[in-house]
mmCIF file with all atom_site columns, C-alpha atoms in Angstrom:
data_model
loop_
_atom_site.group_PDB
_atom_site.id
_atom_site.type_symbol
_atom_site.label_atom_id
_atom_site.label_alt_id
_atom_site.label_comp_id
_atom_site.label_asym_id
_atom_site.label_entity_id
_atom_site.label_seq_id
_atom_site.pdbx_PDB_ins_code
_atom_site.Cartn_x
_atom_site.Cartn_y
_atom_site.Cartn_z
_atom_site.occupancy
_atom_site.B_iso_or_equiv
_atom_site.pdbx_formal_charge
_atom_site.auth_seq_id
_atom_site.auth_comp_id
_atom_site.auth_asym_id
_atom_site.auth_atom_id
_atom_site.pdbx_PDB_model_num
ATOM 1   C CA . MET A 1 1   ? 78.664 104.760 115.208 1.00 0.00 ? 1   MET A CA 1
ATOM 2   C CA . ILE A 1 2   ? 76.493 107.211 113.080 1.00 0.00 ? 2   ILE A CA 1
ATOM 3   C CA . THR A 1 3   ? 74.845 109.738 115.515 1.00 0.00 ? 3   THR A CA 1
ATOM 4   C CA . LYS A 1 4   ? 72.841 111.483 112.719 1.00 0.00 ? 4   LYS A CA 1
ATOM 5   C CA . MET A 1 5   ? 72.159 111.683 108.979 1.00 0.00 ? 5   MET A CA 1
ATOM 6   C CA . PHE A 1 6   ? 70.369 114.559 107.236 1.00 0.00 ? 6   PHE A CA 1
ATOM 7   C CA . PRO A 1 7   ? 70.186 116.496 103.902 1.00 0.00 ? 7   PRO A CA 1
ATOM 8   C CA . TYR A 1 8   ? 72.433 119.653 103.329 1.00 0.00 ? 8   TYR A CA 1
ATOM 9   C CA . LEU A 1 9   ? 70.895 122.182 100.951 1.00 0.00 ? 9   LEU A CA 1
ATOM 10  C CA . ASN A 1 10  ? 73.258 124.651 99.090  1.00 0.00 ? 10  ASN A CA 1
ATOM 11  C CA . PHE A 1 11  ? 72.096 127.783 97.618  1.00 0.00 ? 11  PHE A CA 1
ATOM 12  C CA . ASP A 1 12  ? 73.636 130.458 95.289  1.00 0.00 ? 12  ASP A CA 1
ATOM 13  C CA . GLY A 1 13  ? 73.244 133.643 97.523  1.00 0.00 ? 13  GLY A CA 1
ATOM 14  C CA . ASN A 1 14  ? 69.677 133.147 98.636  1.00 0.00 ? 14  ASN A CA 1
ATOM 15  C CA . GLY A 1 15  ? 70.069 130.777 101.760 1.00 0.00 ? 15  GLY A CA 1
ATOM 16  C CA . GLN A 1 16  ? 68.797 133.637 104.124 1.00 0.00 ? 16  GLN A CA 1
ATOM 17  C CA . GLU A 1 17  ? 65.511 133.773 102.149 1.00 0.00 ? 17  GLU A CA 1
ATOM 18  C CA . ALA A 1 18  ? 65.413 129.689 101.779 1.00 0.00 ? 18  ALA A CA 1
ATOM 19  C CA . THR A 1 19  ? 66.284 129.270 105.341 1.00 0.00 ? 19  THR A CA 1
ATOM 20  C CA . HIS A 1 20  ? 63.247 131.470 106.624 1.00 0.00 ? 20  HIS A CA 1
ATOM 21  C CA . PHE A 1 21  ? 61.013 130.116 103.707 1.00 0.00 ? 21  PHE A CA 1
ATOM 22  C CA . TYR A 1 22  ? 61.667 126.333 104.884 1.00 0.00 ? 22  TYR A CA 1
ATOM 23  C CA . THR A 1 23  ? 61.407 127.161 108.471 1.00 0.00 ? 23  THR A CA 1
ATOM 24  C CA . ASP A 1 24  ? 57.791 128.649 107.747 1.00 0.00 ? 24  ASP A CA 1
ATOM 25  C CA . VAL A 1 25  ? 56.531 126.427 105.570 1.00 0.00 ? 25  VAL A CA 1
ATOM 26  C CA . LEU A 1 26  ? 57.756 123.276 107.197 1.00 0.00 ? 26  LEU A CA 1
ATOM 27  C CA . GLY A 1 27  ? 57.101 124.388 110.583 1.00 0.00 ? 27  GLY A CA 1
ATOM 28  C CA . GLY A 1 28  ? 60.470 123.913 112.119 1.00 0.00 ? 28  GLY A CA 1
ATOM 29  C CA . ASP A 1 29  ? 62.649 125.716 114.637 1.00 0.00 ? 29  ASP A CA 1
ATOM 30  C CA . LEU A 1 30  ? 65.488 127.863 113.477 1.00 0.00 ? 30  LEU A CA 1
ATOM 31  C CA . VAL A 1 31  ? 68.191 126.921 115.513 1.00 0.00 ? 31  VAL A CA 1
ATOM 32  C CA . GLY A 1 32  ? 70.623 129.558 114.174 1.00 0.00 ? 32  GLY A CA 1
ATOM 33  C CA . ILE A 1 33  ? 72.287 131.144 111.073 1.00 0.00 ? 33  ILE A CA 1
ATOM 34  C CA . ALA A 1 34  ? 75.952 131.680 110.877 1.00 0.00 ? 34  ALA A CA 1
ATOM 35  C CA . THR A 1 35  ? 77.423 133.772 107.844 1.00 0.00 ? 35  THR A CA 1
ATOM 36  C CA . TYR A 1 36  ? 80.734 133.626 106.357 1.00 0.00 ? 36  TYR A CA 1
ATOM 37  C CA . GLY A 1 37  ? 81.532 137.124 107.745 1.00 0.00 ? 37  GLY A CA 1
ATOM 38  C CA . GLU A 1 38  ? 81.182 135.754 111.305 1.00 0.00 ? 38  GLU A CA 1
ATOM 39  C CA . ALA A 1 39  ? 83.303 132.876 110.729 1.00 0.00 ? 39  ALA A CA 1
ATOM 40  C CA . PRO A 1 40  ? 86.986 132.840 111.945 1.00 0.00 ? 40  PRO A CA 1
ATOM 41  C CA . ASP A 1 41  ? 89.592 132.897 109.205 1.00 0.00 ? 41  ASP A CA 1
ATOM 42  C CA . MET A 1 42  ? 90.612 129.244 108.412 1.00 0.00 ? 42  MET A CA 1
ATOM 43  C CA . GLY A 1 43  ? 93.703 130.107 106.467 1.00 0.00 ? 43  GLY A CA 1
ATOM 44  C CA . GLY A 1 44  ? 91.882 130.047 102.994 1.00 0.00 ? 44  GLY A CA 1
ATOM 45  C CA . GLY A 1 45  ? 92.617 133.681 102.180 1.00 0.00 ? 45  GLY A CA 1
ATOM 46  C CA . GLU A 1 46  ? 90.209 136.790 102.275 1.00 0.00 ? 46  GLU A CA 1
ATOM 47  C CA . MET A 1 47  ? 86.589 135.975 102.095 1.00 0.00 ? 47  MET A CA 1
ATOM 48  C CA . PRO A 1 48  ? 85.186 137.947 99.221  1.00 0.00 ? 48  PRO A CA 1
ATOM 49  C CA . GLU A 1 49  ? 83.018 141.062 100.363 1.00 0.00 ? 49  GLU A CA 1
ATOM 50  C CA . GLU A 1 50  ? 79.898 139.727 98.422  1.00 0.00 ? 50  GLU A CA 1
ATOM 51  C CA . ALA A 1 51  ? 80.117 136.583 100.545 1.00 0.00 ? 51  ALA A CA 1
ATOM 52  C CA . LYS A 1 52  ? 80.364 137.879 103.874 1.00 0.00 ? 52  LYS A CA 1
ATOM 53  C CA . ASP A 1 53  ? 76.442 138.090 104.410 1.00 0.00 ? 53  ASP A CA 1
ATOM 54  C CA . MET A 1 54  ? 75.930 134.538 102.687 1.00 0.00 ? 54  MET A CA 1
ATOM 55  C CA . VAL A 1 55  ? 74.747 131.766 105.005 1.00 0.00 ? 55  VAL A CA 1
ATOM 56  C CA . MET A 1 56  ? 77.914 129.458 106.081 1.00 0.00 ? 56  MET A CA 1
ATOM 57  C CA . ASN A 1 57  ? 75.605 127.350 108.150 1.00 0.00 ? 57  ASN A CA 1
ATOM 58  C CA . ALA A 1 58  ? 71.763 127.298 109.153 1.00 0.00 ? 58  ALA A CA 1
ATOM 59  C CA . GLN A 1 59  ? 70.123 124.736 110.868 1.00 0.00 ? 59  GLN A CA 1
ATOM 60  C CA . ILE A 1 60  ? 66.414 123.997 111.155 1.00 0.00 ? 60  ILE A CA 1
ATOM 61  C CA . ASN A 1 61  ? 65.107 121.212 113.743 1.00 0.00 ? 61  ASN A CA 1
ATOM 62  C CA . PHE A 1 62  ? 61.776 119.739 113.743 1.00 0.00 ? 62  PHE A CA 1
ATOM 63  C CA . ASN A 1 63  ? 60.033 118.033 116.605 1.00 0.00 ? 63  ASN A CA 1
ATOM 64  C CA . ASN A 1 64  ? 60.347 114.504 115.197 1.00 0.00 ? 64  ASN A CA 1
ATOM 65  C CA . GLY A 1 65  ? 64.348 114.478 115.470 1.00 0.00 ? 65  GLY A CA 1
ATOM 66  C CA . ASN A 1 66  ? 64.858 115.532 112.127 1.00 0.00 ? 66  ASN A CA 1
ATOM 67  C CA . THR A 1 67  ? 67.221 118.275 110.625 1.00 0.00 ? 67  THR A CA 1
ATOM 68  C CA . LEU A 1 68  ? 67.638 120.436 107.636 1.00 0.00 ? 68  LEU A CA 1
ATOM 69  C CA . MET A 1 69  ? 70.978 122.217 107.043 1.00 0.00 ? 69  MET A CA 1
ATOM 70  C CA . ILE A 1 70  ? 71.402 125.117 104.570 1.00 0.00 ? 70  ILE A CA 1
ATOM 71  C CA . SER A 1 71  ? 74.281 127.051 103.219 1.00 0.00 ? 71  SER A CA 1
ATOM 72  C CA . ASP A 1 72  ? 75.211 129.340 100.316 1.00 0.00 ? 72  ASP A CA 1
ATOM 73  C CA . VAL A 1 73  ? 78.116 128.330 98.019  1.00 0.00 ? 73  VAL A CA 1
ATOM 74  C CA . PRO A 1 74  ? 80.348 131.582 98.110  1.00 0.00 ? 74  PRO A CA 1
ATOM 75  C CA . PRO A 1 75  ? 81.975 132.895 94.874  1.00 0.00 ? 75  PRO A CA 1
ATOM 76  C CA . GLY A 1 76  ? 85.453 132.106 94.213  1.00 0.00 ? 76  GLY A CA 1
ATOM 77  C CA . MET A 1 77  ? 85.915 129.582 97.132  1.00 0.00 ? 77  MET A CA 1
ATOM 78  C CA . GLY A 1 78  ? 86.869 126.480 94.864  1.00 0.00 ? 78  GLY A CA 1
ATOM 79  C CA . MET A 1 79  ? 83.245 124.970 95.383  1.00 0.00 ? 79  MET A CA 1
ATOM 80  C CA . PRO A 1 80  ? 81.157 126.169 92.326  1.00 0.00 ? 80  PRO A CA 1
ATOM 81  C CA . PHE A 1 81  ? 77.356 126.179 92.644  1.00 0.00 ? 81  PHE A CA 1
ATOM 82  C CA . GLN A 1 82  ? 75.523 123.923 90.463  1.00 0.00 ? 82  GLN A CA 1
ATOM 83  C CA . LYS A 1 83  ? 71.854 124.205 90.249  1.00 0.00 ? 83  LYS A CA 1
ATOM 84  C CA . GLY A 1 84  ? 70.252 120.754 90.349  1.00 0.00 ? 84  GLY A CA 1
ATOM 85  C CA . ASN A 1 85  ? 73.281 119.242 92.401  1.00 0.00 ? 85  ASN A CA 1
ATOM 86  C CA . ASN A 1 86  ? 73.039 121.258 95.349  1.00 0.00 ? 86  ASN A CA 1
ATOM 87  C CA . VAL A 1 87  ? 72.077 118.619 98.017  1.00 0.00 ? 87  VAL A CA 1
ATOM 88  C CA . SER A 1 88  ? 74.874 116.732 99.906  1.00 0.00 ? 88  SER A CA 1
ATOM 89  C CA . ILE A 1 89  ? 74.349 114.171 102.712 1.00 0.00 ? 89  ILE A CA 1
ATOM 90  C CA . THR A 1 90  ? 75.870 114.973 105.868 1.00 0.00 ? 90  THR A CA 1
ATOM 91  C CA . VAL A 1 91  ? 76.794 112.079 108.385 1.00 0.00 ? 91  VAL A CA 1
ATOM 92  C CA . LEU A 1 92  ? 77.804 112.722 112.012 1.00 0.00 ? 92  LEU A CA 1
ATOM 93  C CA . TYR A 1 93  ? 79.924 110.315 113.868 1.00 0.00 ? 93  TYR A CA 1
ATOM 94  C CA . ASP A 1 94  ? 80.850 110.117 117.477 1.00 0.00 ? 94  ASP A CA 1
ATOM 95  C CA . ASP A 1 95  ? 84.295 108.456 116.624 1.00 0.00 ? 95  ASP A CA 1
ATOM 96  C CA . ILE A 1 96  ? 87.066 110.139 114.936 1.00 0.00 ? 96  ILE A CA 1
ATOM 97  C CA . GLU A 1 97  ? 88.663 106.913 113.466 1.00 0.00 ? 97  GLU A CA 1
ATOM 98  C CA . GLU A 1 98  ? 85.275 105.520 112.118 1.00 0.00 ? 98  GLU A CA 1
ATOM 99  C CA . ALA A 1 99  ? 84.561 108.810 110.575 1.00 0.00 ? 99  ALA A CA 1
ATOM 100 C CA . ARG A 1 100 ? 87.989 108.775 108.856 1.00 0.00 ? 100 ARG A CA 1
ATOM 101 C CA . GLY A 1 101 ? 87.686 105.286 107.631 1.00 0.00 ? 101 GLY A CA 1
ATOM 102 C CA . ILE A 1 102 ? 84.213 106.049 106.158 1.00 0.00 ? 102 ILE A CA 1
ATOM 103 C CA . PHE A 1 103 ? 85.497 109.301 104.545 1.00 0.00 ? 103 PHE A CA 1
ATOM 104 C CA . ASN A 1 104 ? 88.572 107.137 102.925 1.00 0.00 ? 104 ASN A CA 1
ATOM 105 C CA . LYS A 1 105 ? 86.147 104.551 101.454 1.00 0.00 ? 105 LYS A CA 1
ATOM 106 C CA . LEU A 1 106 ? 83.510 106.948 100.145 1.00 0.00 ? 106 LEU A CA 1
ATOM 107 C CA . SER A 1 107 ? 86.613 109.031 98.525  1.00 0.00 ? 107 SER A CA 1
ATOM 108 C CA . GLU A 1 108 ? 87.824 105.876 96.611  1.00 0.00 ? 108 GLU A CA 1
ATOM 109 C CA . GLY A 1 109 ? 87.241 106.735 92.845  1.00 0.00 ? 109 GLY A CA 1
ATOM 110 C CA . GLY A 1 110 ? 85.867 110.136 93.834  1.00 0.00 ? 110 GLY A CA 1
ATOM 111 C CA . LYS A 1 111 ? 87.116 113.596 94.407  1.00 0.00 ? 111 LYS A CA 1
ATOM 112 C CA . VAL A 1 112 ? 87.857 115.074 97.743  1.00 0.00 ? 112 VAL A CA 1
ATOM 113 C CA . ILE A 1 113 ? 86.726 118.671 98.072  1.00 0.00 ? 113 ILE A CA 1
ATOM 114 C CA . MET A 1 114 ? 87.873 119.292 101.454 1.00 0.00 ? 114 MET A CA 1
ATOM 115 C CA . GLU A 1 115 ? 90.423 116.875 103.212 1.00 0.00 ? 115 GLU A CA 1
ATOM 116 C CA . LEU A 1 116 ? 89.660 115.840 106.844 1.00 0.00 ? 116 LEU A CA 1
ATOM 117 C CA . GLN A 1 117 ? 90.583 118.410 109.241 1.00 0.00 ? 117 GLN A CA 1
ATOM 118 C CA . LYS A 1 118 ? 89.865 120.009 112.501 1.00 0.00 ? 118 LYS A CA 1
ATOM 119 C CA . THR A 1 119 ? 87.615 123.074 112.165 1.00 0.00 ? 119 THR A CA 1
ATOM 120 C CA . PHE A 1 120 ? 85.960 125.581 114.500 1.00 0.00 ? 120 PHE A CA 1
ATOM 121 C CA . TRP A 1 121 ? 82.758 123.483 114.525 1.00 0.00 ? 121 TRP A CA 1
ATOM 122 C CA . SER A 1 122 ? 84.098 120.002 114.570 1.00 0.00 ? 122 SER A CA 1
ATOM 123 C CA . PRO A 1 123 ? 87.165 118.059 115.646 1.00 0.00 ? 123 PRO A CA 1
ATOM 124 C CA . LEU A 1 124 ? 87.155 116.456 112.085 1.00 0.00 ? 124 LEU A CA 1
ATOM 125 C CA . TYR A 1 125 ? 85.487 117.447 109.037 1.00 0.00 ? 125 TYR A CA 1
ATOM 126 C CA . GLY A 1 126 ? 85.597 116.790 105.237 1.00 0.00 ? 126 GLY A CA 1
ATOM 127 C CA . ASN A 1 127 ? 83.547 116.754 102.167 1.00 0.00 ? 127 ASN A CA 1
ATOM 128 C CA . LEU A 1 128 ? 83.715 114.817 98.839  1.00 0.00 ? 128 LEU A CA 1
ATOM 129 C CA . THR A 1 129 ? 81.897 113.558 95.892  1.00 0.00 ? 129 THR A CA 1
ATOM 130 C CA . ASP A 1 130 ? 82.037 110.007 95.624  1.00 0.00 ? 130 ASP A CA 1
ATOM 131 C CA . LYS A 1 131 ? 82.569 107.764 92.368  1.00 0.00 ? 131 LYS A CA 1
ATOM 132 C CA . PHE A 1 132 ? 78.767 107.821 91.764  1.00 0.00 ? 132 PHE A CA 1
ATOM 133 C CA . GLY A 1 133 ? 78.395 111.825 91.849  1.00 0.00 ? 133 GLY A CA 1
ATOM 134 C CA . ILE A 1 134 ? 77.051 111.997 95.529  1.00 0.00 ? 134 ILE A CA 1
ATOM 135 C CA . ASP A 1 135 ? 78.244 114.803 97.663  1.00 0.00 ? 135 ASP A CA 1
ATOM 136 C CA . TRP A 1 136 ? 79.049 113.925 101.105 1.00 0.00 ? 136 TRP A CA 1
ATOM 137 C CA . GLN A 1 137 ? 79.801 115.773 104.168 1.00 0.00 ? 137 GLN A CA 1
ATOM 138 C CA . ILE A 1 138 ? 81.678 113.790 106.976 1.00 0.00 ? 138 ILE A CA 1
ATOM 139 C CA . SER A 1 139 ? 81.668 115.265 110.500 1.00 0.00 ? 139 SER A CA 1
ATOM 140 C CA . VAL A 1 140 ? 82.744 114.343 114.098 1.00 0.00 ? 140 VAL A CA 1
ATOM 141 C CA . GLU A 1 141 ? 80.247 115.796 116.631 1.00 0.00 ? 141 GLU A CA 1
ATOM 142 C CA . ASP A 1 142 ? 81.949 118.310 118.947 1.00 0.00 ? 142 ASP A CA 1
ATOM 143 C CA . GLU A 1 143 ? 81.978 116.798 122.304 1.00 0.00 ? 143 GLU A CA 1
ATOM 144 C CA . THR A 1 144 ? 81.836 120.248 124.006 1.00 0.00 ? 144 THR A CA 1
ATOM 145 C CA . LYS A 1 145 ? 78.229 120.901 122.841 1.00 0.00 ? 145 LYS A CA 1
#
């Protein structure tokens, strides 16, 4: 079952500024900002120095239950930033097998960007672009939170 669905905005190095701007303008609560430099090594090679202060994930919560997520797209990481196509839909699930099935169906005729895998923030996460050009992030909520 889907536990939550929300927009995820990507930026080209000004994610910190955008996060604070949207928090102020929209009146949300900034839950946190994590940078790429703070993240543990995921085996993808050395993080470029210019990316270490970029936003890996920022979360703004609103009192109506909605959420806005923000991230910078770091240079040289295989996911080039493209202005105008920098929004994805994130879907959180509470069941690994359901998330896996949805991911597989969405990826048919599309392009997998990151295969489903365990990450330090989720027991199962992956992202893809579907056959219509829509970017999706599929994630299972970490039960320890």
